[in-house]
Amino acid sequence: MTRKKPASSSATRWMKFYPRDWIGDSELRTCSLAARGLWIDMLCLMDSASPRGHLKLGRKRIDPPTLAGLTNTPVGKVEKLLGELRKKGVFSVTTHGTIYCRKMVAERKRSANGAKLAAIRWTKETEYKEEIPLRNAGRMTPESRNQNKQESCNSRLVAGRAKRHQQPAKEPPDFSKDPVHISEALSRTRIVRH
């Protein structure tokens, strides 16, 4: 049986959800249960939007009638709940009128910065690996080579002595030769072969 590939990358994505932040957000806690339900639906839509964290469908912002259709809620109810969320300061709005989640936008920026820094770090590390033997080769003198050999011999001797003075590790007990006792319940079960 072959598995189908997901239609888009958003189908395989997951979203970070911090229950402590959800419970501890004072603005959100003062909203009604219906408003919090709409907000979590909006968060799910914002997670798969581009840019992440903005309430958009494709390149267009989601207006209340579209949001009502996506959440299967009457338009008047959605407008009332959006007003409640806006009044409590749960979300922010761009100058173009797009609703966005401040936390998701901040996470996206941190993630992008982290990816940049990681890329820089890994490119530098490969450059350093190539440079290290070249830098050390010119600095080594015959005396320092002898000193390094002596230090490595001493460290191997110390490690060998430490191993000899350690107690041997106990092996776990072997239960493979113990008799198997079949319980009464197991003996009554019927074995079905397929």
Short mmCIF file of C-alpha atoms in Angstrom, two decimals, residues 27-28 30-31 79-93:
data_model
loop_
_atom_site.label_atom_id
_atom_site.label_comp_id
_atom_site.label_asym_id
_atom_site.label_seq_id
_atom_site.Cartn_x
_atom_site.Cartn_y
_atom_site.Cartn_z
CA GLU A 27 -6.64 39.56 28.00
CA LEU A 28 -7.73 36.25 26.54
CA THR A 30 -11.45 37.80 30.16
CA CYS A 31 -13.02 36.95 26.79
CA GLU A 79 -18.27 40.38 13.97
CA LYS A 80 -19.39 40.55 17.62
CA LEU A 81 -16.66 38.09 18.72
CA LEU A 82 -13.98 39.91 16.68
CA GLY A 83 -15.03 43.15 18.38
CA GLU A 84 -14.67 41.49 21.78
CA LEU A 85 -11.20 40.15 20.92
CA ARG A 86 -10.11 43.55 19.51
CA LYS A 87 -11.44 45.41 22.60
CA LYS A 88 -9.47 43.11 24.92
CA GLY A 89 -6.28 43.54 22.85
CA VAL A 90 -5.90 39.86 21.98
CA PHE A 91 -4.72 40.52 18.42
CA SER A 92 -3.18 43.39 16.46
CA VAL A 93 -4.10 44.86 13.08
#
